[in-house]
Coordinates of N, CA and C in Angstrom, one line a residue:
X1 N 320.7 5.6 112.7 CA 320.5 5.7 114.2 C 319.0 5.7 114.4
X2 N 318.6 4.9 115.4 CA 317.2 4.9 115.8 C 317.1 5.6 117.2
X3 N 316.2 6.6 117.3 CA 316.0 7.3 118.6 C 314.6 7.0 119.0
X4 N 314.5 6.4 120.2 CA 313.2 6.1 120.8 C 313.1 7.0 122.0
X5 N 312.2 8.0 121.9 CA 312.0 9.1 122.9 C 310.6 9.6 122.8
X6 N 310.0 9.8 123.9 CA 308.6 10.3 123.9 C 308.5 11.8 124.1
X7 N 309.5 12.5 124.4 CA 309.5 13.9 124.5 C 309.8 14.5 123.1
X8 N 308.7 15.0 122.5 CA 308.7 15.4 121.1 C 309.7 16.5 120.8
X9 N 309.8 17.5 121.7 CA 310.8 18.6 121.5 C 312.2 18.1 121.6
X10 N 312.5 17.2 122.6 CA 313.9 16.7 122.7 C 314.2 15.8 121.5
X11 N 313.2 15.0 121.1 CA 313.4 14.1 119.9 C 313.7 14.9 118.7
X12 N 313.0 16.0 118.4 CA 313.3 16.8 117.3 C 314.7 17.4 117.3
X13 N 315.1 17.9 118.5 CA 316.4 18.5 118.6 C 317.5 17.4 118.4
X14 N 317.4 16.2 119.0 CA 318.3 15.2 118.8 C 318.4 14.8 117.3
X15 N 317.3 14.6 116.7 CA 317.3 14.2 115.3 C 318.0 15.3 114.4
X16 N 317.6 16.5 114.6 CA 318.2 17.6 113.9 C 319.8 17.6 114.1
X17 N 320.2 17.5 115.3 CA 321.7 17.6 115.6 C 322.4 16.4 115.0
X18 N 321.8 15.2 115.1 CA 322.5 14.0 114.5 C 322.5 14.1 113.0
X19 N 321.4 14.6 112.4 CA 321.4 14.7 110.9 C 322.5 15.8 110.5
X20 N 322.6 16.8 111.3 CA 323.6 17.8 111.0 C 325.0 17.3 111.1
X21 N 325.2 16.2 111.9 CA 326.5 15.6 112.1 C 326.7 14.5 111.0
X22 N 325.7 14.3 110.2 CA 325.9 13.3 109.1 C 325.2 12.0 109.2
X23 N 324.4 11.8 110.3 CA 323.7 10.6 110.5 C 322.3 10.5 109.9
X24 N 321.9 9.4 109.4 CA 320.5 9.2 109.0 C 319.8 8.7 110.3
X25 N 318.6 9.3 110.5 CA 317.9 9.1 111.8 C 316.5 8.7 111.5
X26 N 316.0 7.6 112.3 CA 314.6 7.3 112.3 C 314.2 7.5 113.8
X27 N 312.9 7.8 114.0 CA 312.5 8.0 115.4 C 311.2 7.2 115.7
X28 N 311.0 7.0 117.0 CA 309.8 6.5 117.5 C 309.5 7.2 118.8
X29 N 308.2 7.4 119.1 CA 307.8 8.1 120.3 C 307.2 7.2 121.4
X30 N 307.2 6.0 121.2 CA 306.7 5.1 122.2 C 307.4 3.7 122.1
X31 N 307.5 3.0 123.3 CA 308.3 1.9 123.4 C 308.0 0.7 122.4
X32 N 306.8 0.3 122.3 CA 306.5 -0.8 121.4 C 306.8 -0.4 119.9
X33 N 306.5 0.8 119.5 CA 306.8 1.2 118.2 C 308.3 1.2 117.9
X34 N 309.0 1.7 118.9 CA 310.5 1.7 118.8 C 311.1 0.3 118.7
X35 N 310.6 -0.6 119.6 CA 311.0 -2.0 119.6 C 310.7 -2.6 118.3
X36 N 309.6 -2.4 117.7 CA 309.2 -3.0 116.4 C 310.1 -2.5 115.3
X37 N 310.4 -1.2 115.3 CA 311.4 -0.6 114.3 C 312.7 -1.2 114.5
X38 N 313.2 -1.4 115.7 CA 314.5 -1.9 116.0 C 314.6 -3.4 115.5
X39 N 313.5 -4.1 115.6 CA 313.5 -5.5 115.2 C 313.6 -5.6 113.6
X40 N 313.1 -4.6 112.9 CA 313.2 -4.6 111.5 C 314.6 -4.5 111.0
X41 N 315.5 -4.0 111.9 CA 316.9 -3.9 111.6 C 317.3 -2.8 110.8
X42 N 318.6 -2.8 110.4 CA 319.2 -1.7 109.6 C 319.8 -0.6 110.4
X43 N 319.8 -0.7 111.7 CA 320.3 0.4 112.5 C 321.7 0.1 113.0
X44 N 322.6 1.1 113.1 CA 323.9 0.9 113.6 C 324.0 1.2 115.0
X45 N 323.0 2.0 115.6 CA 323.0 2.4 117.0 C 321.6 2.8 117.4
X46 N 321.3 2.6 118.6 CA 320.0 2.9 119.1 C 320.2 3.8 120.4
X47 N 319.4 4.9 120.4 CA 319.4 5.8 121.5 C 318.0 5.7 122.1
X48 N 318.0 5.4 123.4 CA 316.8 4.9 124.1 C 316.5 5.7 125.4
X49 N 315.3 6.2 125.5 CA 314.9 6.8 126.8 C 314.4 5.7 127.7
X50 N 314.4 5.9 129.0 CA 313.9 4.9 129.9 C 312.4 4.9 130.1
X51 N 311.9 6.1 130.3 CA 310.4 6.2 130.6 C 309.6 6.5 129.3
X52 N 309.1 5.4 128.8 CA 308.4 5.4 127.6 C 307.0 4.8 127.7
X53 N 306.0 5.3 127.0 CA 304.7 4.6 127.0 C 304.8 3.3 126.2
X54 N 304.0 2.3 126.7 CA 304.0 1.1 126.0 C 305.0 0.0 126.4
X55 N 306.2 0.4 126.5 CA 307.3 -0.5 127.0 C 308.4 0.4 127.4
X56 N 309.0 0.1 128.6 CA 310.0 1.0 129.1 C 311.4 0.7 128.4
X57 N 312.3 1.6 128.5 CA 313.6 1.5 127.9 C 314.4 0.3 128.4
X58 N 314.3 0.0 129.7 CA 315.1 -1.2 130.3 C 314.6 -2.4 129.6
X59 N 313.3 -2.6 129.4 CA 312.8 -3.8 128.8 C 313.2 -3.9 127.3
X60 N 313.1 -2.8 126.6 CA 313.5 -2.8 125.2 C 315.0 -3.2 125.1
X61 N 315.8 -2.6 125.9 CA 317.3 -2.8 125.9 C 317.5 -4.3 126.1
X62 N 316.9 -4.8 127.2 CA 317.1 -6.2 127.5 C 316.7 -7.2 126.4
X63 N 315.5 -6.9 125.8 CA 315.1 -7.8 124.7 C 316.0 -7.7 123.5
X64 N 316.6 -6.6 123.2 CA 317.5 -6.5 122.1 C 318.9 -7.1 122.4
X65 N 319.4 -6.8 123.6 CA 320.7 -7.3 123.9 C 320.8 -8.8 124.2
X66 N 319.6 -9.4 124.5 CA 319.6 -10.8 124.8 C 319.2 -11.6 123.6
X67 N 319.1 -11.0 122.4 CA 318.7 -11.6 121.1 C 320.0 -11.5 120.3
X68 N 320.5 -12.7 119.8 CA 321.8 -12.7 119.1 C 321.7 -11.9 117.8
X69 N 320.5 -11.7 117.3 CA 320.4 -10.9 116.0 C 320.7 -9.5 116.2
X70 N 320.5 -9.0 117.5 CA 320.6 -7.5 117.7 C 321.6 -7.2 118.8
X71 N 322.2 -8.1 119.5 CA 323.1 -7.8 120.6 C 324.3 -7.0 120.2
X72 N 324.7 -7.0 118.9 CA 325.8 -6.3 118.4 C 325.6 -4.8 118.2
X73 N 324.3 -4.4 118.2 CA 323.9 -3.0 118.0 C 324.1 -2.2 119.3
X74 N 325.0 -1.2 119.3 CA 325.2 -0.4 120.5 C 323.9 0.3 120.9
X75 N 323.6 0.3 122.2 CA 322.4 0.9 122.8 C 322.9 1.9 123.8
X76 N 322.5 3.2 123.6 CA 322.7 4.3 124.5 C 321.4 4.6 125.3
X77 N 321.5 4.5 126.6 CA 320.3 5.0 127.4 C 320.6 6.5 127.6
X78 N 319.7 7.3 127.1 CA 319.7 8.7 127.3 C 318.5 9.2 128.0
X79 N 318.6 9.5 129.3 CA 317.5 9.7 130.1 C 317.6 10.9 131.0
X80 N 316.5 11.4 131.5 CA 316.5 12.5 132.5 C 316.7 12.0 133.9
X81 N 316.6 10.7 134.1 CA 316.7 10.1 135.4 C 318.2 9.9 135.7
X82 N 318.6 10.6 136.8 CA 320.0 10.6 137.2 C 320.2 9.8 138.5
X83 N 319.7 8.5 138.5 CA 319.8 7.7 139.7 C 320.7 6.6 139.4
X84 N 321.5 6.2 140.5 CA 322.5 5.1 140.4 C 321.7 3.8 140.0
X85 N 320.5 3.7 140.6 CA 319.8 2.4 140.3 C 319.5 2.3 138.8
X86 N 319.1 3.4 138.1 CA 318.8 3.3 136.7 C 320.1 3.0 135.9
X87 N 321.2 3.6 136.3 CA 322.5 3.2 135.6 C 322.8 1.8 135.8
X88 N 322.6 1.3 137.1 CA 322.9 -0.1 137.3 C 322.0 -1.1 136.5
X89 N 320.7 -0.7 136.5 CA 319.8 -1.5 135.7 C 320.1 -1.5 134.2
X90 N 320.6 -0.3 133.7 CA 321.0 -0.2 132.3 C 322.1 -1.1 132.0
X91 N 323.1 -1.2 132.9 CA 324.2 -2.1 132.7 C 323.8 -3.5 132.7
X92 N 322.9 -3.9 133.6 CA 322.4 -5.3 133.7 C 321.6 -5.6 132.4
X93 N 320.9 -4.7 131.8 CA 320.2 -4.9 130.6 C 321.1 -5.0 129.4
X94 N 322.3 -4.6 129.5 CA 323.3 -4.7 128.4 C 323.5 -3.4 127.7
X95 N 323.0 -2.3 128.2 CA 323.3 -1.0 127.6 C 324.8 -0.7 127.4
X96 N 325.2 -0.1 126.3 CA 326.6 0.2 126.1 C 327.0 1.5 126.7
X97 N 326.0 2.4 127.0 CA 326.3 3.7 127.6 C 325.1 4.2 128.3
X98 N 325.3 4.9 129.4 CA 324.2 5.6 130.2 C 324.5 7.0 130.2
X99 N 323.7 7.9 129.7 CA 324.0 9.3 129.6 C 322.7 10.1 130.1
X100 N 323.0 11.1 131.0 CA 321.9 11.9 131.5 C 321.6 13.0 130.4
X101 N 320.4 13.3 130.2 CA 320.0 14.3 129.1 C 320.6 15.7 129.3
X102 N 321.0 16.0 130.5 CA 321.6 17.4 130.7 C 323.1 17.4 130.2
X103 N 323.6 16.3 129.7 CA 324.9 16.3 129.2 C 325.0 17.0 127.9
X104 N 326.1 17.7 127.6 CA 326.3 18.5 126.4 C 326.2 17.6 125.2
X105 N 325.6 18.1 124.1 CA 325.5 17.2 122.9 C 326.8 16.7 122.4
X106 N 327.8 17.5 122.5 CA 329.2 17.1 122.0 C 329.6 15.8 122.7
X107 N 329.3 15.7 124.0 CA 329.7 14.5 124.7 C 328.8 13.3 124.2
X108 N 327.6 13.5 124.0 CA 326.7 12.5 123.4 C 327.3 12.0 122.1
X109 N 327.6 13.0 121.2 CA 328.1 12.7 119.9 C 329.5 11.9 120.0
X110 N 330.3 12.3 121.0 CA 331.6 11.5 121.2 C 331.3 10.1 121.6
X111 N 330.3 9.9 122.4 CA 330.0 8.5 122.9 C 329.5 7.7 121.6
X112 N 328.6 8.3 120.8 CA 328.1 7.7 119.6 C 329.2 7.3 118.7
X113 N 330.2 8.2 118.5 CA 331.3 7.9 117.6 C 332.2 6.8 118.1
X114 N 332.5 6.8 119.4 CA 333.3 5.8 120.0 C 332.6 4.4 119.9
X115 N 331.3 4.3 120.2 CA 330.6 3.0 120.1 C 330.6 2.5 118.7
X116 N 330.4 3.4 117.7 CA 330.3 3.0 116.3 C 331.7 2.5 115.9
X117 N 332.8 3.2 116.3 CA 334.1 2.7 115.9 C 334.4 1.4 116.6
X118 N 334.0 1.2 117.8 CA 334.2 -0.1 118.5 C 333.5 -1.2 117.8
X119 N 332.3 -0.9 117.4 CA 331.5 -1.9 116.7 C 332.1 -2.3 115.4
X120 N 332.6 -1.3 114.7 CA 333.2 -1.5 113.4 C 334.5 -2.3 113.5
X121 N 335.3 -2.0 114.5 CA 336.5 -2.8 114.7 C 336.2 -4.2 115.1
X122 N 335.2 -4.4 115.9 CA 334.8 -5.7 116.3 C 334.3 -6.6 115.2
X123 N 333.5 -5.9 114.3 CA 333.0 -6.7 113.1 C 334.1 -7.0 112.2
X124 N 335.1 -6.1 112.0 CA 336.2 -6.4 111.1 C 337.0 -7.6 111.6
X125 N 337.2 -7.7 112.9 CA 338.0 -8.8 113.5 C 337.2 -10.1 113.4
X126 N 335.9 -10.0 113.5 CA 335.0 -11.2 113.5 C 334.8 -11.8 112.1
X127 N 335.0 -11.0 111.1 CA 334.8 -11.5 109.7 C 335.9 -12.4 109.3
X128 N 335.6 -13.5 108.6 CA 336.7 -14.4 108.1 C 337.4 -13.7 106.9
X129 N 338.7 -14.0 106.8 CA 339.4 -13.4 105.7 C 339.4 -14.3 104.5

């Protein structure tokens, strides 16, 4: 899992909780760094803040989702912005989920697990026998 988040305290908490749940986690604290890491590949899921220095989350999501090499990677927008406009833009950019940071971690974990299961079942169907 790649987490792109500029709030250091929140980033550490997310990383710690995901690792405790059994996930391997890489992090980036600014948009361009996160986008560069994402392009290197190897991630099953990306958790992305919207308000990032260097490149905002909407742009990162759009660039990944409109690139056939990365569009299969689920992207969760996890943001403190609770505006309908942000959720609408996230959908337009191809985000697989939009979650407000005040949501309980168990809910975030459930969304992660559902998206990973969905991706896994889609890949199994797409592979030739």
